[in-house]
XYZ file of C-alpha atoms in Angstrom:
582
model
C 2.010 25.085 12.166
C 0.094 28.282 12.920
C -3.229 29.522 13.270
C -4.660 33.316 14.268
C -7.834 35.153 15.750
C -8.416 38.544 14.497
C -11.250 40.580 16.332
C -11.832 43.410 14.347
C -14.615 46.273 15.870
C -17.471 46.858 13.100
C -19.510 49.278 15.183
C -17.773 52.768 16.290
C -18.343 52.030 20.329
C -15.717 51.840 22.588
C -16.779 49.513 24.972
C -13.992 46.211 25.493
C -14.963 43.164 23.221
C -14.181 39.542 24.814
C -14.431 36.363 22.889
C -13.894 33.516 25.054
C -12.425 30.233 24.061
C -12.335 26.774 24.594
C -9.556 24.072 23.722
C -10.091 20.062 23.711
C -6.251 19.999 23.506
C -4.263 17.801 26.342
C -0.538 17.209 26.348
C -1.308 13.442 27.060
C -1.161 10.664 24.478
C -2.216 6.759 24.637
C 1.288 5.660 22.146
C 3.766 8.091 23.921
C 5.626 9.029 27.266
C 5.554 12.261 27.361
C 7.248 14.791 29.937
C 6.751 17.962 30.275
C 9.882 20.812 29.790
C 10.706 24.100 30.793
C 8.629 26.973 29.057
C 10.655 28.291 25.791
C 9.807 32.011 24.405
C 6.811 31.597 25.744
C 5.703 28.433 24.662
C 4.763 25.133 26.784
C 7.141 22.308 25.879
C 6.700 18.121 26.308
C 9.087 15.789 24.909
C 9.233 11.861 25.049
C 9.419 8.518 23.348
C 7.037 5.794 22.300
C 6.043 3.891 24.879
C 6.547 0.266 22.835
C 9.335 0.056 20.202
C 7.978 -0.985 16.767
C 9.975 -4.271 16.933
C 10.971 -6.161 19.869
C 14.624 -4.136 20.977
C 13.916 -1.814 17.900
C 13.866 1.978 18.726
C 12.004 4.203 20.215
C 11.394 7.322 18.128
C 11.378 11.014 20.151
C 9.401 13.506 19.652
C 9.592 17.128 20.954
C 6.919 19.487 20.954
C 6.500 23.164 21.396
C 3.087 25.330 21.618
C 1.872 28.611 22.168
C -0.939 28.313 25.262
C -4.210 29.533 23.984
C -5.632 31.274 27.134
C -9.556 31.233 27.812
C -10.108 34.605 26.624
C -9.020 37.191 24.501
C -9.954 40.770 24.478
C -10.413 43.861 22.181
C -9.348 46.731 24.452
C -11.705 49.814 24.192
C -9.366 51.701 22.417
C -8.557 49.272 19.450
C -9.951 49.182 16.940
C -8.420 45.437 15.499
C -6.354 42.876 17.063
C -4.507 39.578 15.498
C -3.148 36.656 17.835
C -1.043 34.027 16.265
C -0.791 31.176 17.468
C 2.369 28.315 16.806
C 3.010 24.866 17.266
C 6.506 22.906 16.715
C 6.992 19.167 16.657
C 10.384 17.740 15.613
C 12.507 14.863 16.437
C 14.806 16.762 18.345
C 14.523 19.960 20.742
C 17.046 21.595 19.184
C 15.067 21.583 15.338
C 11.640 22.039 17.758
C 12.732 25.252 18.923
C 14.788 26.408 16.307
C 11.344 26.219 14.023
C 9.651 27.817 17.154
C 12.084 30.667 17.200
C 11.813 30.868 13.494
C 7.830 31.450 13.466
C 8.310 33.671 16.355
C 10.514 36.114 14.386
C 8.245 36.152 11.468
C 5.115 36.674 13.977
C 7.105 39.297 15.396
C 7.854 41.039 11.964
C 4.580 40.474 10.719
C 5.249 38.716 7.877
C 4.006 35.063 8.945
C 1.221 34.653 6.581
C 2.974 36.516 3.765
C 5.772 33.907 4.110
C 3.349 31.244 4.027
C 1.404 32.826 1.538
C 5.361 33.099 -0.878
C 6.047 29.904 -0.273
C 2.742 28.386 -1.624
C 3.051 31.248 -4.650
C 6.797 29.723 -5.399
C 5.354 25.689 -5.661
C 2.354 26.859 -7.479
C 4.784 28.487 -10.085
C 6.733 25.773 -10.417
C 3.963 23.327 -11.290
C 0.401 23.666 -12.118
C -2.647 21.991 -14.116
C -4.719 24.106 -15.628
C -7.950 23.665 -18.037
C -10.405 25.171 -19.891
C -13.442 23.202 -18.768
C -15.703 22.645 -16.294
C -15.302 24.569 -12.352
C -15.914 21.388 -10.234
C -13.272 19.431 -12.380
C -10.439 22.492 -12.197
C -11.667 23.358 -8.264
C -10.982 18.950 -7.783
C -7.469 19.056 -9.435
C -5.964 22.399 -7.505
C -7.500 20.642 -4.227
C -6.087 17.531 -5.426
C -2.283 18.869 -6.260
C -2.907 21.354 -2.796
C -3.179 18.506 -0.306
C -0.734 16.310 -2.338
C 1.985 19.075 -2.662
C 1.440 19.607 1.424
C 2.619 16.524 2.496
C 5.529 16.178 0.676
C 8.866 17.034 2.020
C 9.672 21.169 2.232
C 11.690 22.195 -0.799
C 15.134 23.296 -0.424
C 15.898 20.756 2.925
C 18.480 18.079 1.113
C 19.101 15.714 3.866
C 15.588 16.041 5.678
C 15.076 12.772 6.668
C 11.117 12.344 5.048
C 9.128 9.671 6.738
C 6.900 8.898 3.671
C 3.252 9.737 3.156
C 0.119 7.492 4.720
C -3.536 6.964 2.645
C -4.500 9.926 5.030
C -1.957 12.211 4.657
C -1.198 14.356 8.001
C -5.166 13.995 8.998
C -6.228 12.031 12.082
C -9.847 9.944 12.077
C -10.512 7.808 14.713
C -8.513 4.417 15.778
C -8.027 2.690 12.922
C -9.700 4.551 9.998
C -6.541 6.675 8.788
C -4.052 3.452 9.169
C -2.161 5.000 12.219
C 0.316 6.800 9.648
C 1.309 3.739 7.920
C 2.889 3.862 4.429
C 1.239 1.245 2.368
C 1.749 0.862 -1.584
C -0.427 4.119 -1.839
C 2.078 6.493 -1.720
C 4.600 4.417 -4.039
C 1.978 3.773 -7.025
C -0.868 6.364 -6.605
C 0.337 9.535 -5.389
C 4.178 9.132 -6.341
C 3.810 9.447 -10.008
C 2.188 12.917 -9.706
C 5.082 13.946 -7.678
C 7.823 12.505 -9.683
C 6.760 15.074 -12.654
C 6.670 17.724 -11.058
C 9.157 17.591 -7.739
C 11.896 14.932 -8.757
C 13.720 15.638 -5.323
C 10.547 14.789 -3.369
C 10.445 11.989 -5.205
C 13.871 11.331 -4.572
C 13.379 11.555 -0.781
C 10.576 8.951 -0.859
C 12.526 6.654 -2.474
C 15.600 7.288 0.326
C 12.564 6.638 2.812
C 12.184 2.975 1.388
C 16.236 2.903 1.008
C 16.361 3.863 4.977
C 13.743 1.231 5.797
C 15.727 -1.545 3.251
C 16.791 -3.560 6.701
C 13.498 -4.030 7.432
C 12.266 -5.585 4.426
C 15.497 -8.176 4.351
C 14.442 -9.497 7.782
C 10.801 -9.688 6.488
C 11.684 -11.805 3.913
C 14.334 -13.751 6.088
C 11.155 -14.755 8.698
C 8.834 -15.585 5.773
C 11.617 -17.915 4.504
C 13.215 -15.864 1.482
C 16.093 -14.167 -0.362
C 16.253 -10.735 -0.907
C 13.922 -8.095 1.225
C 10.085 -7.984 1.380
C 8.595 -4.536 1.650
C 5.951 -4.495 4.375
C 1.956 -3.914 3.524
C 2.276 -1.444 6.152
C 5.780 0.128 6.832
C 6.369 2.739 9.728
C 10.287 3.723 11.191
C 11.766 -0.011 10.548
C 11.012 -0.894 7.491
C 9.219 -4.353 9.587
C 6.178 -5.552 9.190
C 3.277 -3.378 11.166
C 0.004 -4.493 9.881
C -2.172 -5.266 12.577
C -3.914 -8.118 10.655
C -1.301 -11.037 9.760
C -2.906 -11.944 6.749
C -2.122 -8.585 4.490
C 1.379 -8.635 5.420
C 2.185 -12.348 4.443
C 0.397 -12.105 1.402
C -0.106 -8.749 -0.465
C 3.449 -8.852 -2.042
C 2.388 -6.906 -4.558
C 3.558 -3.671 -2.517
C 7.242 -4.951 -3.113
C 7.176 -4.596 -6.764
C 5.569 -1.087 -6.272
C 7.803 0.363 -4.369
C 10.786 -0.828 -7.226
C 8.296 0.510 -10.270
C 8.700 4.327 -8.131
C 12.356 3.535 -8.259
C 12.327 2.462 -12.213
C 10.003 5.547 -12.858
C 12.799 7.986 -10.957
C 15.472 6.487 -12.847
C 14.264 6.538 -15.984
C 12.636 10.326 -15.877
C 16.143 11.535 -13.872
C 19.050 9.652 -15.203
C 20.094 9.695 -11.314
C 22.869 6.833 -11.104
C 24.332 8.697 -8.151
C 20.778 7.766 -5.796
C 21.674 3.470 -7.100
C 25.596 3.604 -7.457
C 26.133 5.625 -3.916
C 22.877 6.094 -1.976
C 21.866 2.870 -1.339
C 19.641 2.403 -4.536
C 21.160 -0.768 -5.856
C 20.687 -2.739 -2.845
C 17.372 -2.138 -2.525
C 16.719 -2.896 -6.626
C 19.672 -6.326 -6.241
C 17.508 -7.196 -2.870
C 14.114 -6.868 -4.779
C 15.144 -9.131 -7.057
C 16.421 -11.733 -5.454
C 12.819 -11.711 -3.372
C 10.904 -12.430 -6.509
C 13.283 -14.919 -7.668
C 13.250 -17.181 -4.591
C 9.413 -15.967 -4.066
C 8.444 -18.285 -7.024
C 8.270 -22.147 -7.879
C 8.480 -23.695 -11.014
C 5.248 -25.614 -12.206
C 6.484 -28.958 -14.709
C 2.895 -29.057 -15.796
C 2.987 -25.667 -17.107
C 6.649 -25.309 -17.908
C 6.677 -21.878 -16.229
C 7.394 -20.081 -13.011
C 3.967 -19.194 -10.449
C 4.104 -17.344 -7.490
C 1.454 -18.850 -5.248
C -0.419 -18.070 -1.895
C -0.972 -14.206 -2.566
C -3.606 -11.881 -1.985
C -3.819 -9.622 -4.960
C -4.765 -5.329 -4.921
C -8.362 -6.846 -5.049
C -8.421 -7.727 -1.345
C -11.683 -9.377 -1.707
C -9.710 -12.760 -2.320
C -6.708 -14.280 -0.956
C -4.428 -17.344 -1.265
C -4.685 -17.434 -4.699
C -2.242 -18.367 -7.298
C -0.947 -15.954 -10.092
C -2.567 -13.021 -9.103
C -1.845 -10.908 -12.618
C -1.063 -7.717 -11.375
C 1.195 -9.338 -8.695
C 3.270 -11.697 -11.332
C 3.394 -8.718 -13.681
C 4.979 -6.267 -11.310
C 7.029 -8.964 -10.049
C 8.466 -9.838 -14.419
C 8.614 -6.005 -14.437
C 11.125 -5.553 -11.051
C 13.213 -8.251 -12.184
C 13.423 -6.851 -15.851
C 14.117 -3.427 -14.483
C 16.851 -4.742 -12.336
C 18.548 -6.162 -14.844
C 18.647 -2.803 -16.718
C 20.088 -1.018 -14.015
C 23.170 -3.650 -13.555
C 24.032 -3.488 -17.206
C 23.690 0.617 -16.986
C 25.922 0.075 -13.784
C 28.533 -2.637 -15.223
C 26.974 -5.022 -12.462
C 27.179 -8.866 -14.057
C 23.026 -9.630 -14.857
C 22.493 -13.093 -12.684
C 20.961 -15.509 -15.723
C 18.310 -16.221 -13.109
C 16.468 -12.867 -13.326
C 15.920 -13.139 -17.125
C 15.164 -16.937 -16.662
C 12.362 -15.456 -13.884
C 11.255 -12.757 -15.617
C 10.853 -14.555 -18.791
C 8.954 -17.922 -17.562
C 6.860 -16.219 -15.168
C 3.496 -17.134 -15.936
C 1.070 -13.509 -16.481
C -2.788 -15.120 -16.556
C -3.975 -14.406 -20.017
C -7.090 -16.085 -21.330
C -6.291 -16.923 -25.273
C -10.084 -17.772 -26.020
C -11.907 -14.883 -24.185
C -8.641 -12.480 -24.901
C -8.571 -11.065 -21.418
C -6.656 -11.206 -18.669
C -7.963 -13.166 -15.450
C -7.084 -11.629 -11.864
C -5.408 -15.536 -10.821
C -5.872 -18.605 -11.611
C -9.122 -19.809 -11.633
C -10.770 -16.578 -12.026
C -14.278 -16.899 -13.137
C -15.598 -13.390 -15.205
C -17.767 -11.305 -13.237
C -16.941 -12.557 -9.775
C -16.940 -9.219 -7.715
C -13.743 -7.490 -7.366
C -12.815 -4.627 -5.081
C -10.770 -2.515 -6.612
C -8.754 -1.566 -9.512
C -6.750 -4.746 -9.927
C -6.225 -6.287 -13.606
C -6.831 -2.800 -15.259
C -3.428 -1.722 -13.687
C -1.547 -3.957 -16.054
C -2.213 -1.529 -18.762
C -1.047 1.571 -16.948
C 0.739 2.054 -14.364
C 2.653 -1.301 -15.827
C 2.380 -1.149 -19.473
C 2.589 -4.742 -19.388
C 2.616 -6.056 -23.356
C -1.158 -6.332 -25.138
C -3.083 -5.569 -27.558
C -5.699 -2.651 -27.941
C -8.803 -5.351 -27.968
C -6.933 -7.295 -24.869
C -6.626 -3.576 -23.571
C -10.801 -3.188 -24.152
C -11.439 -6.373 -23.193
C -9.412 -6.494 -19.444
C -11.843 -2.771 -19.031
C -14.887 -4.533 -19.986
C -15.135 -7.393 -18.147
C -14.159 -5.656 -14.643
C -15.386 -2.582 -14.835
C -19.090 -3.896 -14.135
C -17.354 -6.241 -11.308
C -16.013 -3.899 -9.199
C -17.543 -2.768 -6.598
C -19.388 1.132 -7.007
C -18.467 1.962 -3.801
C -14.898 1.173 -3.171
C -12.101 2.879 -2.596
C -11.745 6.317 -4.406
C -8.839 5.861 -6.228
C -10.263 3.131 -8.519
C -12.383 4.615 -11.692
C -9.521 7.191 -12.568
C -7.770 4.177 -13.788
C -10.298 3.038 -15.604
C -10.199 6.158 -16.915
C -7.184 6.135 -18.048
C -7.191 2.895 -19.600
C -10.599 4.469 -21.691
C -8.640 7.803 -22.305
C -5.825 5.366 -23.894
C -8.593 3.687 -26.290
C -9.088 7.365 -27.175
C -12.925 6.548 -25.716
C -12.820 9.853 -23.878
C -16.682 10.198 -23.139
C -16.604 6.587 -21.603
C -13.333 7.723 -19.579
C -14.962 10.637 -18.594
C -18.172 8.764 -17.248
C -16.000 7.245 -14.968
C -13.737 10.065 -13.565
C -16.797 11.980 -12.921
C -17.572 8.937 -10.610
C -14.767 9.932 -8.114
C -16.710 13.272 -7.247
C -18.931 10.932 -5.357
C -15.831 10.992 -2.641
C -15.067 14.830 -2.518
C -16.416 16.379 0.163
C -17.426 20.239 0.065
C -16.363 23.184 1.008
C -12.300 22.404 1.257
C -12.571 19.168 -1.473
C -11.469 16.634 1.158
C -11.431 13.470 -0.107
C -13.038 10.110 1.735
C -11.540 6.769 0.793
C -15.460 5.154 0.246
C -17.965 6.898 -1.384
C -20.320 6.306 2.053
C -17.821 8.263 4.155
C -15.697 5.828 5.627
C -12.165 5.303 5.442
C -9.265 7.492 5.369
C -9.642 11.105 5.441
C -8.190 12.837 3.723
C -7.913 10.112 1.101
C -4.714 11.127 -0.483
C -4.524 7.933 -2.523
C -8.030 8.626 -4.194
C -6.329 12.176 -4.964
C -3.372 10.576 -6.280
C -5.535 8.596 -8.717
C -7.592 11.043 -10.129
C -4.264 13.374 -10.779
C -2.541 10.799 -12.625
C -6.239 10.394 -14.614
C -5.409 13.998 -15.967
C -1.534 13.896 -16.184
C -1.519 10.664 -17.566
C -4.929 10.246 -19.425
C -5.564 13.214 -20.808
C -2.043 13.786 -21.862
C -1.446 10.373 -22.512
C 2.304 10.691 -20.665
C 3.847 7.421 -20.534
C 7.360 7.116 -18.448
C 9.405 5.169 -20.742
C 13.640 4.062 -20.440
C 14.615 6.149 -23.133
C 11.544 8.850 -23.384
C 8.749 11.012 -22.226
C 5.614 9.762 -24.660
C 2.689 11.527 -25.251
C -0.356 10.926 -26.481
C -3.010 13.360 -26.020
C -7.243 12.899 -25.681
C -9.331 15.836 -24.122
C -13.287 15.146 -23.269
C -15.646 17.564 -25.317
C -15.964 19.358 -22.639
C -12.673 20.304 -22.389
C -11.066 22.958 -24.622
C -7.412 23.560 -23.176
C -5.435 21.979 -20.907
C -2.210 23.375 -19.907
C 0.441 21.625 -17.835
C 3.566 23.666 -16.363
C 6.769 22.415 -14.928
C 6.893 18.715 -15.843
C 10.895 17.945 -14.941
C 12.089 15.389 -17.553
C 15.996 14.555 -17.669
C 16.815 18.208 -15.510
C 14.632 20.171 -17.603
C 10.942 21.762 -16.883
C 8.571 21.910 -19.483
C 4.823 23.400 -20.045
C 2.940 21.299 -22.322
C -0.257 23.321 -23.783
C -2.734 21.135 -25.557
C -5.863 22.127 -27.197
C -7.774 19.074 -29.710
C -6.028 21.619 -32.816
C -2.574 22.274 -31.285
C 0.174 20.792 -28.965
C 2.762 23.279 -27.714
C 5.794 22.534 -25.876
C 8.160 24.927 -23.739
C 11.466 24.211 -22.508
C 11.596 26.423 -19.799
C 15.111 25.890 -18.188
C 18.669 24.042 -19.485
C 19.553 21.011 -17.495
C 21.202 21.089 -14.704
C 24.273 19.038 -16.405
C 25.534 21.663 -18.932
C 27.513 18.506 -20.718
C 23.907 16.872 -20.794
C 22.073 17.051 -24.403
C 19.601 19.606 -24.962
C 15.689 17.365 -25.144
C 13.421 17.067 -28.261
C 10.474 16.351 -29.436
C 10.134 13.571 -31.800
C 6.488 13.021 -34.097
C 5.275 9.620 -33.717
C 3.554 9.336 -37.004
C 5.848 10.960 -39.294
C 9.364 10.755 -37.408
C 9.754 14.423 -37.433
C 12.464 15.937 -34.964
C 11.929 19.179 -33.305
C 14.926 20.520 -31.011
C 13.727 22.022 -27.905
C 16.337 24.181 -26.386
C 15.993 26.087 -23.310
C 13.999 29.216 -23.311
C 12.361 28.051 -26.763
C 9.184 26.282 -27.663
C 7.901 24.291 -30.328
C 4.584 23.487 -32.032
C 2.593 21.068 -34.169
C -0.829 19.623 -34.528
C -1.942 17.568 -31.606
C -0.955 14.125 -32.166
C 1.331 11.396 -30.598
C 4.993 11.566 -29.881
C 7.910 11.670 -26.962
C 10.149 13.783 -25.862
C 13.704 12.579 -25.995
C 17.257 13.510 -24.993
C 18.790 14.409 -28.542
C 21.313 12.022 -29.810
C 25.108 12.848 -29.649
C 25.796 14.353 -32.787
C 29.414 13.146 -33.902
C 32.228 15.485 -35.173
């Protein structure tokens, strides 16, 4: 991290200029033993450990931390006419990585090329992925704010092996005790802000997912203590992988967060083809141990005839201990479907209890009222928190018909609560977008602006201005709103769809560097025209070359590297072309 003062002299005197200055900064902390080091290059140095280990005899994480003293004063000497002092701080795991990213900044200080470097770096992300628009400034100034503080806490590109430690609702910001979940990782970075990642960065994706493959022993021994197979993900996960939430009550019961973090894992696979991160890195236990959770996780009913799971608190955390929770039991049919996928692609013998699961697991559906209740015993318009039910259409594409589709929108949009958390109407957007009702969509996007703050576009996680600042997970929404509303982009096994629906006050919206299957593409819609680019081969030369395939009339368009094709806006997918045989 750095930061500079520049005094600069306006007026031609030559009399000495001194701005004095004023720090609130102490090397003390309330969760760490900290000691303090030998100066290095200048800098004051503290190391130490966490005071209490995260589980009883679990470690105690180090940190190391490096910092150049800001003094009270600083002065413009008569002579000079303008003066820069850059500042630097360095916090690492280790004082060797501490001071070698000290040493680094130094040099560049030194050089004077540390903001320019800064600067290039931002210039090379931006280039490789960007979301552009013709329409309105406070929607385009929201997404590049959005993307901005999304694309700064993910992991530093070019660092294979950096050992990533996931992202929290509040990013790297720090409220008060409590409000920004002390760092936690919590089902927000796995199902709001990982799909906007995914598209664009598929090896910051990839080091998320090795974050939850790190943290795997954790979530066995949660499930183990709870009295099940297979490994629980925790509501809130730190270093461990153990269960952290403060308040017992999240932790035994929003399960939910287990199937999320295997849907990141199923949308990686299926937009990468990596086998190497499930046959070699640790993916397959993780997807085998999910599994096996939501197999022994459920009972079956004889008066039904079908599996429940029961005792849950669904992503509507208004209620708890209820049975079938929709979203829960969908995400659950979806993990074990998508783990049976990945042992056939794998050669891995299918157990005949995950289809027998997945099949008989009971989804709430109500045939008269053709909706979908949140659990059993739902009764239509009780008040719901959050986005809950509407997530069964997207992110989980779970099975049903456009007027089930209307219906599950209609009945809960009125029911949840107008001042939740922020990352709520985008999916109703989304699921409006999908209906091709883009005015009603657009009604409630524009209902997120309510938690942007100006001038810097910081997000709060309640429209009053409590919560978790800076709300990532409210950012995360309202991306996927435009790179998977408007676009219609749907992650599928074997393709890319597409289905595109722009607002009327949107002309043009232009998306570059989407990474499907190793290669980047720029996708330029207007309501006349879809264009598509293939901007770079795969990585794999022996991989096929992509294309785009028409919904409507079947139509094939090959879309090599360097080459781009076009067609009237309509609905398709991109696909890897089939094998042609000799």
């Amino acid at each position: 991290m750095a930061f500079s003062i520049t005094i600069r002299r306006s007026a031609p005197t030559t009399r000495p200029i001194t701005v004095q200055l004023h720090t609130p900064f102490v090397p003390t902390s309330q969760d760490l033993d900290l000691k303090q080091g030998p100066d290095f290059q200048g800098a004051h140095y503290v190391y130490g450990q966490t005071l209490v280990p995260e589980v009883e005899g679990g470690p105690r994480p180090t940190v190391h931390m490096l910092w150049t003293p800001v003094p009270r004063a600083l002065t413009l000497g008569g002579e000079e006419r303008e003066r820069r002092w850059e500042f630097l701080t360095a916090v690492a795991e280790s004082e060797e990585e501490a001071k070698g990213s000290y040493g680094e900044g130094l040099a560049l200080a030194a050089a004077g090329s540390l903001h320019s470097s800064h600067a290039r770096a931002w210039a090379a992300l931006w280039r490789g992925c960007s979301v552009d628009l013709d329409g309105p400034l406070p929607l385009r100034q929201a997404l590049r704010g959005c993307l901005y503080y999304l694309l700064s806490a993910i992991p530093p590109r070019g660092s294979p092996g950096f050992l990533f430690h996931g992202i929290s609702p509040g990013g790297l910001s720090n409220g008060t005790r409590g409000e920004d979940y002390w760092g936690h990782v919590f089902w927000d970075q796995d199902t709001w802000m990982f799909p906007n990642i995914l598209l664009f960065y598929p090896e910051a994706a990839r080091a998320i997912l090795e974050y939850r493959i790190r943290t795997l022993d954790g979530a066995l021994r949660n499930a183990q203590e709870q009295g099940y197979e297979g490994a629980k993900f925790p509501w809130e996960s730190a270093a461990t992988g153990r269960e952290v939430c403060p308040e017992e009550i999240y932790g035994a019961q929003e399960i939910h967060v287990t199937g999320d973090v295997l849907m990141a894992f199923e949308q990686y696979y299926y937009t990468t083809q990596d086998e190497k991160l499930f046959r070699e890195d640790g993916g397959w236990e993780l997807v085998d141990a999910v599994a096996r959770y939501w197999c022994s996780r459920m009972v079956w009913s004889e008066e039904e005839q079908c599996y429940h799971i029961r005792g849950v608190m669904p992503p509507d955390e208004h209620h708890c201990r209820v049975d079938n929770s929709a979203y829960t039991n969908a995400v659950a049919q979806r993990s074990l479907n998508f783990a049976a996928d990945v042992a056939r692609d794998l050669l891995v013998p299918v157990p005949e209890e995950w289809a027998d699961c997945a099949k008989k697991l009971k989804v709430p559906f109500d045939a008269e009222k053709k909706y979908h209740p949140e659990y059993d015993g739902y009764s239509p318009g009780e008040p719901v928190k959050q986005a809950d039910v509407v997530l069964l259409g997207f992110p989980l594409m779970h099975p049903m018909s456009p007027e089930v589709r209307r219906n599950d929108l209609e009945m809960y949009e009125p029911a949840t609560a107008p001042g939740g958390p922020a990352m709520t109407w985008s999916m109703f957007a989304v699921g409006w977008l999908e209906l091709k009702e883009v005015q009603r969509a657009q009604s409630q996007l524009n209902k997120c602006f309510s938690n942007i703050t100006e001038p810097f576009k910081i997000w709060v996680e309640n429209s009053d201005g409590s919560g978790a600042v800076n709300f990532l997970t409210g950012m995360g929404g309202f991306l996927q709103a435009v790179l998977f509303g408007y676009t219609g982009f749907r992650i599928t096994k074997t393709s890319l769809r597409f289905d595109p629906a722009l607002p009327d006050d949107i002309d043009r919206l232009k998306v570059t560097g989407v990474s499907y299957l190793g290669t980047k593409l720029t996708f330029t819609i207007t309501r006349e025209e879809m264009r598509i680019a293939a901007a770079e081969s795969p990585r794999d030369p022996a991989a096929s070359p992509l294309e785009a395939v028409l919904e409507a009339s079947g139509q094939r368009l090959p879309l090599p590297g360097g080459q781009s094709v076009s067609f009237p806006t309509a609905a398709g997918w991109i696909q890897r072309s089939p094998t042609e045989t000799p």
